[in-house]
Amino acid sequence: RKKNKIMKRIKISELTNSEDFGSEVVVMGWVRTVRVSKNVAFIALNDGSSLRNAQIVADFSTINEDILSRIHTGTSLSVVGKLVESMGKGQKNEVQATKIEVLGDSDPDLYPMQAKRHSLEFLRENAHLRFRTNLFGAINRVRHHMIFAIHKFFNDRGFYNVHTPIITASDCEGAGEMFQVTTFDINNPPRTPEKEIDWSEDFFGRQTNLTVSGQLEGELAALALSQIYTFGPTFRAENSNTSRHLAEFWMIEPEVAFADIHDNMDLAEDMLKYLVQYALDNCAEDLEFLEQRLINEEKEKPQNERSAMTLREKLRFVLDNKFERITYTEAIEILKNSPDQKKNRFAYPIKEWGADLQSEHERYLVEKHFKKPVILTDYPKEIKAFYMKQNPDGKTVAAMDVLFPQIGEIIGGSQREEDLDKLTTRMKEMNIPAESMWWYLDTRRFGTVVHSGYGLGFERLMLFVTGMGNIRDVIPFPRTPKNAEF
Ligand code: ATP
Ligand code: MN
């Protein structure tokens, strides 16, 4: 028989729901706050399992002073105690500590995460510790649930997850600047007799980059497995310091054989609604916290800039409305005739058909004109990638962008050109070397079929679901220009 029964730690998310009063429990976590009154200290302990803290009551007659003097915000503790019903508001129970062990000290003069509200800017500079705030705990739990929901959505529909390469030799889309991958000594790379850098000497025997999209390889898989999706890291060296762009982000890219652009739009709309519903169903507590944060933030804004809807109302709003589906050409007409265009409120006024849409235009369509998510289709071929299905009009391609409130483009996709001749002709026009793409073109040579797909930026989805305003706050360790600390 064991003499010392080692008790198992109970997660605080479980503990806070327990009504097993009188039982002995062990909890571990990090101190959020300590409040001392008369002969007791009240310690709020959090272990990240939920927003809720365990309320620890440390009586001075039981817990010795040396231990108590070491308990500060940030200290990690192991607490053994008795679960008792709480008289206080806001919690069911509390733990009357019988034994407290300090696992790790935290110097109150040096610990950056004080028990007060910090600015998001400050928290970005302390991204190594911001997980320990209520806000980043909530965001990262929601992030996990969304990742899981994405896999569940596709798995339930018979899609296969395919890992596409992170290191690639092709800039498939010209989707932006790429990060180069090399093992060369950059001060002294091998050179050809003509003094050019000799890439044949590099690790892969050619120039390689970090991927900007898994689509081309995804297409290869879809033209055999019928329904696939990728969910991987994506890299774009775009030097744009916006609140919606990261240099390293995660993208979900389904690709479906025997599916046209209409099927593609249906899939995108179903997926987004599923994910939003999943968040409402599985992240209620964290969403409530995020919603309250937004309400507090809104109070500081002038009346006319405040949002009419709370976070969860915005989420439900997406569920309740069929996305508006219109063509690019129709959108240009709406924008040209809009009050924002006429009163010069656009930073980039719409000049003519063929112009690329800025996020201010996308948001106008969604937030002011239709007041619901919008799917724009049939863009001018000049502003879209070579692989998109050419429409019979000779001017447009079967592209589709899904536009969301606050965010603008959340999904970009298309039906793909499955006709070998049309595809290679377009590649020539756009100076894309067909020889190096032989493997991609082989799918059009051998058993080509109609197929479609799209890319969802995972952090753009996270912006929408959490109501956060800056993409740097919905990924644990953001990579942006001049920023790769942590
Ligand atoms: P944008 O016009 O907003 O820069 P894009 O048209 O370049 O986006 P796509 O190539 O269509 O983007 O990529 C598909 C999706 O990936 C986008 O709809 C968006 O959700 C997301 N995305 C694209 N670039 C970024 C980025 N730099 N950071 C985060 N997400 C991105
Ligand atoms: Mn796009």
Short mmCIF file of C-alpha atoms and ligand atoms in Angstrom, two decimals:
data_model
loop_
_atom_site.label_atom_id
_atom_site.label_comp_id
_atom_site.label_asym_id
_atom_site.label_seq_id
_atom_site.Cartn_x
_atom_site.Cartn_y
_atom_site.Cartn_z
CA ARG A 1 0.00 0.00 0.00
CA LYS A 2 1.26 3.45 -0.87
CA LYS A 3 1.89 5.65 2.11
CA ASN A 4 1.73 9.01 0.40
CA LYS A 5 -1.00 9.04 -2.12
CA ILE A 6 0.05 11.62 -4.68
CA MET A 7 -3.00 13.59 -5.61
CA LYS A 8 -3.69 14.50 -9.16
CA ARG A 9 -3.92 18.13 -10.20
CA ILE A 10 -7.43 19.23 -11.07
CA LYS A 11 -7.75 21.68 -13.95
CA ILE A 12 -9.18 24.99 -12.85
CA SER A 13 -11.87 24.89 -15.56
CA GLU A 14 -13.12 21.70 -13.87
CA LEU A 15 -12.57 22.90 -10.34
CA THR A 16 -14.64 26.05 -10.77
CA ASN A 17 -17.67 23.96 -11.75
CA SER A 18 -17.31 21.48 -8.93
CA GLU A 19 -19.82 21.19 -6.11
CA ASP A 20 -17.89 18.43 -4.41
CA PHE A 21 -17.64 20.49 -1.24
CA GLY A 22 -15.44 19.06 1.48
CA SER A 23 -13.20 17.20 -0.95
CA GLU A 24 -9.45 17.68 -1.02
CA VAL A 25 -8.03 19.14 -4.25
CA VAL A 26 -4.68 20.04 -5.78
CA VAL A 27 -4.53 23.00 -8.14
CA MET A 28 -1.55 24.48 -9.93
CA GLY A 29 -1.22 27.67 -11.87
CA TRP A 30 0.04 31.22 -12.01
CA VAL A 31 -1.09 33.92 -9.63
CA ARG A 32 -3.15 36.64 -11.24
CA THR A 33 -3.85 38.73 -8.14
CA VAL A 34 -3.31 38.60 -4.42
CA ARG A 35 -5.50 40.50 -1.99
CA VAL A 36 -4.74 40.53 1.71
CA SER A 37 -7.39 41.29 4.31
CA LYS A 38 -6.98 40.88 8.06
CA ASN A 39 -5.83 37.31 8.62
CA VAL A 40 -6.27 35.87 5.14
CA ALA A 41 -4.90 36.26 1.63
CA PHE A 42 -7.17 35.75 -1.38
CA ILE A 43 -5.25 34.44 -4.35
CA ALA A 44 -6.67 34.25 -7.86
CA LEU A 45 -4.92 31.38 -9.61
CA ASN A 46 -5.16 30.67 -13.34
CA ASP A 47 -3.89 27.68 -15.33
CA GLY A 48 -5.12 28.64 -18.79
CA SER A 49 -7.77 25.91 -18.93
CA SER A 50 -10.39 28.66 -19.04
CA LEU A 51 -10.87 32.32 -18.25
CA ARG A 52 -11.90 31.44 -14.72
CA ASN A 53 -9.52 31.65 -11.77
CA ALA A 54 -9.47 29.42 -8.75
CA GLN A 55 -10.13 31.42 -5.62
CA ILE A 56 -7.58 30.33 -3.02
CA VAL A 57 -8.05 31.38 0.58
CA ALA A 58 -4.80 31.28 2.56
CA ASP A 59 -5.33 31.66 6.26
CA PHE A 60 -2.31 33.12 8.09
CA SER A 61 -2.70 30.55 10.83
CA THR A 62 -2.27 27.70 8.33
CA ILE A 63 0.11 29.04 5.68
CA ASN A 64 3.38 30.34 6.98
CA GLU A 65 4.53 33.86 6.41
CA ASP A 66 7.63 32.93 4.36
CA ILE A 67 5.43 31.31 1.75
CA LEU A 68 2.89 34.12 1.78
CA SER A 69 5.58 36.75 1.27
CA ARG A 70 6.65 34.99 -1.94
CA ILE A 71 3.21 35.07 -3.57
CA HIS A 72 2.90 37.80 -6.20
CA THR A 73 1.33 38.25 -9.59
CA GLY A 74 3.13 35.76 -11.86
CA THR A 75 4.29 33.35 -9.14
CA SER A 76 3.54 29.73 -9.93
CA LEU A 77 1.96 27.70 -7.15
CA SER A 78 0.85 24.25 -6.22
CA VAL A 79 -1.99 24.41 -3.73
CA VAL A 80 -3.51 21.62 -1.68
CA GLY A 81 -6.72 22.49 0.04
CA LYS A 82 -10.33 21.83 0.82
CA LEU A 83 -13.05 22.77 -1.61
CA VAL A 84 -15.73 24.82 0.13
CA GLU A 85 -18.79 26.65 -1.01
CA SER A 86 -18.05 30.28 -1.73
CA MET A 87 -19.88 33.08 -0.02
CA GLY A 88 -18.40 35.58 -2.47
CA LYS A 89 -20.09 36.64 -5.68
CA GLY A 90 -18.92 35.40 -9.06
CA GLN A 91 -17.72 31.95 -8.05
CA LYS A 92 -19.24 28.72 -6.84
CA ASN A 93 -16.44 27.58 -4.64
CA GLU A 94 -13.07 28.40 -3.16
CA VAL A 95 -10.11 26.40 -1.98
CA GLN A 96 -9.15 26.70 1.65
CA ALA A 97 -5.43 26.10 1.39
CA THR A 98 -3.84 23.61 3.73
CA LYS A 99 -0.51 23.62 1.95
CA ILE A 100 0.99 25.99 -0.60
CA GLU A 101 4.19 25.30 -2.46
CA VAL A 102 5.85 28.01 -4.51
CA LEU A 103 6.90 26.34 -7.77
CA GLY A 104 8.54 29.42 -9.26
CA ASP A 105 9.06 32.86 -7.80
CA SER A 106 8.19 36.02 -9.71
CA ASP A 107 9.83 39.28 -8.67
CA PRO A 108 7.00 41.83 -8.47
CA ASP A 109 9.39 44.65 -9.35
CA LEU A 110 10.49 42.97 -12.55
CA TYR A 111 7.46 41.00 -13.79
CA PRO A 112 5.99 42.93 -16.74
CA MET A 113 2.44 41.53 -16.59
CA GLN A 114 0.96 43.49 -13.75
CA ALA A 115 -2.56 42.98 -12.53
CA LYS A 116 -3.91 45.87 -14.58
CA ARG A 117 -4.91 46.52 -18.14
CA HIS A 118 -1.98 46.77 -20.51
CA SER A 119 -2.11 48.27 -24.00
CA LEU A 120 -2.08 45.86 -26.93
CA GLU A 121 1.15 47.51 -28.06
CA PHE A 122 2.80 46.75 -24.72
CA LEU A 123 1.55 43.17 -24.89
CA ARG A 124 3.03 42.73 -28.38
CA GLU A 125 6.39 43.79 -26.98
CA ASN A 126 5.89 41.15 -24.32
CA ALA A 127 4.50 38.44 -26.55
CA HIS A 128 6.42 35.83 -24.54
CA LEU A 129 4.22 36.55 -21.51
CA ARG A 130 1.00 37.83 -23.03
CA PHE A 131 -0.47 34.31 -22.99
CA ARG A 132 -0.88 34.96 -19.27
CA THR A 133 -3.49 37.66 -19.77
CA ASN A 134 -7.21 37.01 -19.93
CA LEU A 135 -7.30 38.44 -23.43
CA PHE A 136 -4.59 36.28 -24.95
CA GLY A 137 -5.77 33.23 -23.08
CA ALA A 138 -9.18 33.73 -24.67
CA ILE A 139 -7.80 34.41 -28.16
CA ASN A 140 -5.54 31.37 -28.13
CA ARG A 141 -8.25 29.06 -26.87
CA VAL A 142 -10.59 30.28 -29.62
CA ARG A 143 -7.74 29.82 -32.10
CA HIS A 144 -7.40 26.19 -31.08
CA HIS A 145 -11.12 25.54 -31.40
CA MET A 146 -11.16 27.10 -34.87
CA ILE A 147 -8.24 24.92 -36.02
CA PHE A 148 -10.05 21.86 -34.74
CA ALA A 149 -13.34 22.95 -36.35
CA ILE A 150 -11.67 23.38 -39.73
CA HIS A 151 -10.36 19.83 -39.68
CA LYS A 152 -13.73 18.59 -38.46
CA PHE A 153 -15.66 20.44 -41.15
CA PHE A 154 -13.60 18.94 -43.95
CA ASN A 155 -13.25 15.51 -42.39
CA ASP A 156 -17.02 15.25 -41.90
CA ARG A 157 -17.46 16.00 -45.60
CA GLY A 158 -14.97 13.41 -46.80
CA PHE A 159 -12.11 15.76 -47.66
CA TYR A 160 -8.54 14.56 -47.23
CA ASN A 161 -5.94 16.77 -45.59
CA VAL A 162 -2.84 17.03 -47.78
CA HIS A 163 0.50 18.46 -46.67
CA THR A 164 1.89 20.57 -49.46
CA PRO A 165 5.53 21.65 -49.44
CA ILE A 166 6.77 24.63 -47.48
CA ILE A 167 9.88 24.98 -49.61
CA THR A 168 9.01 25.43 -53.28
CA ALA A 169 10.70 26.33 -56.52
CA SER A 170 7.77 28.15 -58.05
CA ASP A 171 6.16 31.48 -57.39
CA CYS A 172 2.86 30.12 -58.58
CA GLU A 173 0.73 33.18 -58.35
CA GLY A 174 3.06 36.10 -58.21
CA ALA A 175 1.12 36.45 -54.97
CA GLY A 176 3.69 38.81 -53.60
CA GLU A 177 7.33 38.85 -52.77
CA MET A 178 8.81 35.57 -51.63
CA PHE A 179 11.34 34.66 -48.97
CA GLN A 180 14.31 32.92 -50.46
CA VAL A 181 15.66 29.68 -48.99
CA THR A 182 19.35 29.03 -49.42
CA THR A 183 22.31 27.42 -47.66
CA PHE A 184 24.79 29.67 -49.48
CA ASP A 185 27.17 31.86 -47.54
CA ILE A 186 25.53 35.07 -48.67
CA ASN A 187 28.85 36.90 -48.60
CA ASN A 188 30.47 34.40 -50.87
CA PRO A 189 28.06 32.41 -53.05
CA PRO A 190 29.45 30.17 -55.82
CA ARG A 191 29.56 31.98 -59.14
CA THR A 192 29.41 30.91 -62.77
CA PRO A 193 32.22 31.91 -65.15
CA GLU A 194 29.97 34.88 -66.03
CA LYS A 195 30.06 35.91 -62.36
CA GLU A 196 26.38 35.22 -61.84
CA ILE A 197 25.32 33.40 -58.67
CA ASP A 198 25.41 29.70 -59.49
CA TRP A 199 22.15 28.35 -58.09
CA SER A 200 22.89 24.87 -59.39
CA GLU A 201 25.39 24.68 -56.53
CA ASP A 202 22.74 25.52 -53.93
CA PHE A 203 21.13 22.89 -51.67
CA PHE A 204 18.30 22.00 -54.05
CA GLY A 205 20.29 22.70 -57.19
CA ARG A 206 18.00 25.62 -57.96
CA GLN A 207 16.54 28.74 -56.44
CA THR A 208 13.93 27.97 -53.80
CA ASN A 209 11.49 29.96 -51.69
CA LEU A 210 9.02 29.61 -48.87
CA THR A 211 5.58 28.84 -50.26
CA VAL A 212 3.00 31.59 -50.86
CA SER A 213 0.22 29.03 -51.41
CA GLY A 214 -0.24 25.28 -51.50
CA GLN A 215 -2.75 25.50 -54.30
CA LEU A 216 -0.80 24.15 -57.26
CA GLU A 217 0.21 21.02 -55.39
CA GLY A 218 -3.31 20.88 -53.91
CA GLU A 219 -4.70 20.71 -57.44
CA LEU A 220 -2.49 17.70 -58.21
CA ALA A 221 -3.95 15.88 -55.21
CA ALA A 222 -7.54 16.93 -55.96
CA LEU A 223 -7.26 15.54 -59.48
CA ALA A 224 -6.94 12.09 -57.96
CA LEU A 225 -8.48 12.22 -54.46
CA SER A 226 -11.38 14.47 -55.61
CA GLN A 227 -11.72 16.51 -52.42
CA ILE A 228 -8.70 17.72 -50.51
CA TYR A 229 -7.69 20.60 -48.30
CA THR A 230 -4.40 21.97 -47.08
CA PHE A 231 -3.87 23.88 -43.85
CA GLY A 232 -0.36 25.12 -43.61
CA PRO A 233 1.99 28.01 -43.02
CA THR A 234 2.20 30.54 -45.82
CA PHE A 235 4.84 33.20 -46.32
CA ARG A 236 4.65 36.52 -48.08
CA ALA A 237 7.37 39.12 -47.92
CA GLU A 238 4.97 41.93 -48.69
CA ASN A 239 6.33 45.04 -47.15
CA SER A 240 2.93 46.32 -46.19
CA ASN A 241 2.48 47.18 -42.56
CA THR A 242 -1.28 46.78 -42.37
CA SER A 243 -3.51 45.41 -39.64
CA ARG A 244 -4.57 42.56 -41.99
CA HIS A 245 -1.25 41.26 -43.34
CA LEU A 246 1.36 39.00 -41.82
CA ALA A 247 4.59 37.78 -43.37
CA GLU A 248 3.85 34.32 -41.95
CA PHE A 249 0.25 33.21 -41.74
CA TRP A 250 -1.82 30.04 -41.95
CA MET A 251 -3.99 29.27 -44.92
CA ILE A 252 -6.73 26.73 -45.52
CA GLU A 253 -7.01 25.74 -49.17
CA PRO A 254 -9.68 23.26 -50.24
CA GLU A 255 -9.55 22.02 -53.82
CA VAL A 256 -12.42 20.03 -55.33
CA ALA A 257 -12.66 18.05 -58.56
CA PHE A 258 -15.93 18.04 -60.53
CA ALA A 259 -16.89 21.35 -58.87
CA ASP A 260 -17.51 24.66 -60.61
CA ILE A 261 -17.46 28.18 -59.21
CA HIS A 262 -20.99 27.89 -57.86
CA ASP A 263 -20.13 24.74 -55.92
CA ASN A 264 -17.04 26.60 -54.72
CA MET A 265 -19.10 29.51 -53.43
CA ASP A 266 -21.49 27.12 -51.68
CA LEU A 267 -18.57 25.36 -49.99
CA ALA A 268 -17.03 28.66 -48.86
CA GLU A 269 -20.30 29.94 -47.45
CA ASP A 270 -21.09 26.64 -45.71
CA MET A 271 -17.59 26.50 -44.23
CA LEU A 272 -17.61 30.05 -42.88
CA LYS A 273 -21.05 29.58 -41.36
CA TYR A 274 -20.02 26.27 -39.84
CA LEU A 275 -16.92 27.82 -38.27
CA VAL A 276 -18.81 30.79 -36.86
CA GLN A 277 -21.48 28.49 -35.43
CA TYR A 278 -18.78 26.29 -33.96
CA ALA A 279 -17.24 29.26 -32.19
CA LEU A 280 -20.61 30.31 -30.76
CA ASP A 281 -21.27 26.77 -29.56
CA ASN A 282 -17.84 25.94 -28.17
CA CYS A 283 -16.23 29.21 -27.10
CA ALA A 284 -19.14 30.92 -25.37
CA GLU A 285 -17.26 32.08 -22.31
CA ASP A 286 -14.27 33.43 -24.19
CA LEU A 287 -16.50 35.13 -26.77
CA GLU A 288 -18.47 36.77 -24.01
CA PHE A 289 -15.22 38.13 -22.59
CA LEU A 290 -14.06 39.34 -26.03
CA GLU A 291 -17.46 40.92 -26.59
CA GLN A 292 -17.26 42.81 -23.29
CA ARG A 293 -13.79 44.01 -24.20
CA LEU A 294 -15.18 45.45 -27.43
CA ILE A 295 -18.06 47.10 -25.62
CA ASN A 296 -15.58 48.81 -23.28
CA GLU A 297 -13.42 49.85 -26.21
CA GLU A 298 -16.44 51.26 -28.03
CA LYS A 299 -17.32 53.45 -25.07
CA GLU A 300 -14.15 55.41 -25.72
CA LYS A 301 -15.18 56.13 -29.30
CA PRO A 302 -17.38 58.98 -30.47
CA GLN A 303 -21.06 57.98 -30.70
CA ASN A 304 -21.20 57.93 -34.50
CA GLU A 305 -18.26 55.53 -34.79
CA ARG A 306 -19.63 52.98 -32.41
CA SER A 307 -20.73 49.65 -33.76
CA ALA A 308 -24.44 48.96 -33.57
CA MET A 309 -23.83 45.27 -32.99
CA THR A 310 -22.05 43.33 -30.29
CA LEU A 311 -19.50 40.69 -31.24
CA ARG A 312 -21.88 37.78 -30.96
CA GLU A 313 -24.58 39.69 -32.81
CA LYS A 314 -22.09 40.17 -35.63
CA LEU A 315 -21.34 36.46 -35.65
CA ARG A 316 -25.03 35.53 -35.68
CA PHE A 317 -25.59 38.07 -38.41
CA VAL A 318 -23.29 36.08 -40.69
CA LEU A 319 -25.24 32.92 -39.93
CA ASP A 320 -28.62 34.49 -40.55
CA ASN A 321 -27.89 36.04 -43.94
CA LYS A 322 -27.34 34.45 -47.29
CA PHE A 323 -24.14 35.94 -48.69
CA GLU A 324 -24.83 38.37 -51.53
CA ARG A 325 -23.34 37.08 -54.79
CA ILE A 326 -22.60 39.70 -57.43
CA THR A 327 -20.12 40.16 -60.23
CA TYR A 328 -17.14 42.47 -60.17
CA THR A 329 -18.80 44.48 -62.96
CA GLU A 330 -21.91 45.01 -60.85
CA ALA A 331 -19.74 45.99 -57.88
CA ILE A 332 -17.92 48.63 -59.93
CA GLU A 333 -21.27 50.18 -60.91
CA ILE A 334 -22.40 50.26 -57.27
CA LEU A 335 -19.13 51.79 -56.15
CA LYS A 336 -19.07 54.40 -58.92
CA ASN A 337 -22.56 55.54 -57.95
CA SER A 338 -21.96 55.39 -54.23
CA PRO A 339 -22.14 58.42 -51.94
CA ASP A 340 -18.61 57.59 -50.75
CA GLN A 341 -17.28 57.93 -54.30
CA LYS A 342 -19.28 61.11 -54.97
CA LYS A 343 -18.28 62.75 -51.72
CA ASN A 344 -14.65 61.76 -52.24
CA ARG A 345 -14.51 59.58 -49.18
CA PHE A 346 -12.46 56.84 -50.85
CA ALA A 347 -8.69 57.20 -50.59
CA TYR A 348 -8.60 55.47 -54.00
CA PRO A 349 -11.66 56.61 -56.00
CA ILE A 350 -12.89 54.06 -58.54
CA LYS A 351 -11.69 55.26 -61.93
CA GLU A 352 -12.84 52.60 -64.34
CA TRP A 353 -13.71 48.97 -64.96
CA GLY A 354 -10.54 46.93 -64.53
CA ALA A 355 -9.32 48.60 -61.35
CA ASP A 356 -8.32 46.38 -58.46
CA LEU A 357 -10.55 46.85 -55.44
CA GLN A 358 -9.06 48.19 -52.22
CA SER A 359 -10.27 47.03 -48.85
CA GLU A 360 -12.15 50.33 -48.40
CA HIS A 361 -14.25 49.39 -51.47
CA GLU A 362 -14.78 45.86 -50.25
CA ARG A 363 -15.89 47.13 -46.88
CA TYR A 364 -18.20 49.69 -48.44
CA LEU A 365 -20.03 46.93 -50.32
CA VAL A 366 -20.33 44.75 -47.22
CA GLU A 367 -20.90 47.24 -44.44
CA LYS A 368 -22.78 50.06 -46.13
CA HIS A 369 -24.37 48.80 -49.31
CA PHE A 370 -25.46 45.19 -48.80
CA LYS A 371 -25.01 45.01 -45.04
CA LYS A 372 -24.02 41.35 -45.24
CA PRO A 373 -21.12 39.26 -46.50
CA VAL A 374 -20.61 39.54 -50.24
CA ILE A 375 -19.08 37.16 -52.78
CA LEU A 376 -17.68 38.96 -55.79
CA THR A 377 -17.16 36.93 -58.93
CA ASP A 378 -15.91 37.29 -62.49
CA TYR A 379 -13.02 39.70 -62.07
CA PRO A 380 -11.05 41.16 -64.99
CA LYS A 381 -8.44 38.59 -66.01
CA GLU A 382 -5.67 41.22 -65.85
CA ILE A 383 -5.86 41.48 -62.07
CA LYS A 384 -6.08 37.75 -61.37
CA ALA A 385 -3.78 34.73 -61.53
CA PHE A 386 -3.01 32.74 -64.68
CA TYR A 387 -4.76 29.55 -63.57
CA MET A 388 -8.26 30.97 -63.26
CA LYS A 389 -10.99 29.70 -65.60
CA GLN A 390 -11.42 32.06 -68.53
CA ASN A 391 -14.99 33.17 -69.08
CA PRO A 392 -16.55 33.16 -72.59
CA ASP A 393 -16.54 37.00 -72.65
CA GLY A 394 -12.76 36.93 -73.09
CA LYS A 395 -12.36 39.64 -70.45
CA THR A 396 -13.13 38.06 -67.11
CA VAL A 397 -12.21 34.95 -65.16
CA ALA A 398 -14.24 32.75 -62.80
CA ALA A 399 -12.68 34.21 -59.65
CA MET A 400 -14.50 34.61 -56.36
CA ASP A 401 -13.55 36.71 -53.36
CA VAL A 402 -15.56 36.48 -50.16
CA LEU A 403 -15.77 39.86 -48.43
CA PHE A 404 -16.51 40.24 -44.72
CA PRO A 405 -17.35 43.18 -42.48
CA GLN A 406 -14.32 44.89 -40.93
CA ILE A 407 -11.94 42.65 -42.83
CA GLY A 408 -12.63 42.94 -46.52
CA GLU A 409 -11.27 39.89 -48.34
CA ILE A 410 -11.34 36.81 -46.15
CA ILE A 411 -11.31 34.24 -48.98
CA GLY A 412 -9.89 34.34 -52.49
CA GLY A 413 -10.59 31.54 -54.91
CA SER A 414 -11.66 30.47 -58.37
CA GLN A 415 -12.69 27.78 -60.76
CA ARG A 416 -9.43 26.66 -62.38
CA GLU A 417 -8.70 26.63 -66.10
CA GLU A 418 -8.81 22.94 -66.98
CA ASP A 419 -8.22 23.40 -70.73
CA LEU A 420 -4.56 22.86 -71.62
CA ASP A 421 -4.50 25.20 -74.62
CA LYS A 422 -6.23 28.06 -72.89
CA LEU A 423 -4.02 27.66 -69.87
CA THR A 424 -0.74 27.63 -71.77
CA THR A 425 -1.83 30.54 -73.95
CA ARG A 426 -2.57 32.58 -70.84
CA MET A 427 0.77 31.59 -69.31
CA LYS A 428 2.59 32.83 -72.39
CA GLU A 429 0.74 36.13 -72.25
CA MET A 430 1.77 36.51 -68.63
CA ASN A 431 5.39 35.38 -69.20
CA ILE A 432 5.09 32.34 -66.97
CA PRO A 433 7.55 29.68 -68.13
CA ALA A 434 5.51 26.61 -69.04
CA GLU A 435 8.58 24.31 -69.02
CA SER A 436 9.18 24.60 -65.31
CA MET A 437 5.46 23.99 -64.71
CA TRP A 438 5.38 20.74 -66.69
CA TRP A 439 4.12 18.80 -63.67
CA TYR A 440 1.20 21.18 -63.17
CA LEU A 441 0.29 21.07 -66.84
CA ASP A 442 0.38 17.26 -66.83
CA THR A 443 -2.91 17.24 -64.91
CA ARG A 444 -4.45 19.05 -67.90
CA ARG A 445 -2.80 16.63 -70.32
CA PHE A 446 -3.99 13.49 -68.59
CA GLY A 447 -7.58 13.26 -67.45
CA THR A 448 -8.31 16.90 -66.84
CA VAL A 449 -11.62 17.80 -65.16
CA VAL A 450 -13.46 20.89 -64.01
CA HIS A 451 -12.22 21.82 -60.55
CA SER A 452 -12.26 24.70 -58.10
CA GLY A 453 -10.79 25.84 -54.83
CA TYR A 454 -10.04 28.77 -52.58
CA GLY A 455 -7.78 30.08 -49.85
CA LEU A 456 -9.03 31.19 -46.45
CA GLY A 457 -6.58 33.23 -44.41
CA PHE A 458 -6.83 31.67 -40.97
CA GLU A 459 -5.87 34.85 -39.11
CA ARG A 460 -8.45 36.86 -41.07
CA LEU A 461 -11.05 34.40 -39.80
CA MET A 462 -9.63 34.85 -36.31
CA LEU A 463 -9.96 38.63 -36.62
CA PHE A 464 -13.61 38.23 -37.43
CA VAL A 465 -14.43 35.69 -34.75
CA THR A 466 -12.59 37.47 -31.93
CA GLY A 467 -13.40 41.02 -33.00
CA MET A 468 -9.74 41.96 -32.62
CA GLY A 469 -8.61 44.84 -34.79
CA ASN A 470 -5.02 43.89 -35.52
CA ILE A 471 -3.84 40.64 -37.08
CA ARG A 472 -0.71 40.74 -34.87
CA ASP A 473 -2.92 39.88 -31.91
CA VAL A 474 -4.61 36.75 -33.26
CA ILE A 475 -1.43 34.73 -33.94
CA PRO A 476 0.84 33.89 -31.01
CA PHE A 477 4.08 35.10 -32.56
CA PRO A 478 3.46 37.53 -35.40
CA ARG A 479 5.99 37.93 -38.18
CA THR A 480 5.79 41.35 -39.78
CA PRO A 481 8.33 43.73 -41.37
CA LYS A 482 11.15 44.42 -38.88
CA ASN A 483 9.64 42.10 -36.31
CA ALA A 484 10.72 38.53 -35.60
CA GLU A 485 11.51 38.63 -31.89
CA PHE A 486 10.35 35.67 -29.80
P1 ATP B 1 -5.06 40.81 -49.98
O1 ATP B 1 -5.57 41.41 -51.26
O2 ATP B 1 -5.97 41.01 -48.82
O3 ATP B 1 -3.63 41.15 -49.68
P2 ATP B 1 -4.56 38.47 -51.56
O4 ATP B 1 -5.56 38.67 -52.63
O5 ATP B 1 -3.14 38.76 -51.82
O6 ATP B 1 -5.04 39.23 -50.22
P3 ATP B 1 -4.82 35.61 -51.79
O7 ATP B 1 -3.58 35.37 -52.56
O8 ATP B 1 -6.12 35.55 -52.49
O9 ATP B 1 -4.68 36.98 -50.98
O10 ATP B 1 -4.81 34.64 -50.50
C1 ATP B 1 -5.97 33.99 -49.99
C2 ATP B 1 -6.34 34.48 -48.61
O11 ATP B 1 -5.21 34.49 -47.73
C3 ATP B 1 -6.83 35.92 -48.58
O12 ATP B 1 -8.17 35.98 -48.93
C4 ATP B 1 -6.58 36.29 -47.14
O13 ATP B 1 -7.61 35.80 -46.31
C5 ATP B 1 -5.31 35.55 -46.80
N1 ATP B 1 -4.10 36.38 -46.87
C6 ATP B 1 -3.46 36.80 -47.98
N2 ATP B 1 -2.35 37.49 -47.69
C7 ATP B 1 -2.27 37.52 -46.33
C8 ATP B 1 -1.33 38.05 -45.41
N3 ATP B 1 -0.24 38.69 -45.82
N4 ATP B 1 -1.56 37.87 -44.09
C9 ATP B 1 -2.64 37.19 -43.67
N5 ATP B 1 -3.56 36.66 -44.49
C10 ATP B 1 -3.39 36.81 -45.81
MN MN B 2 -7.15 37.37 -53.17
#
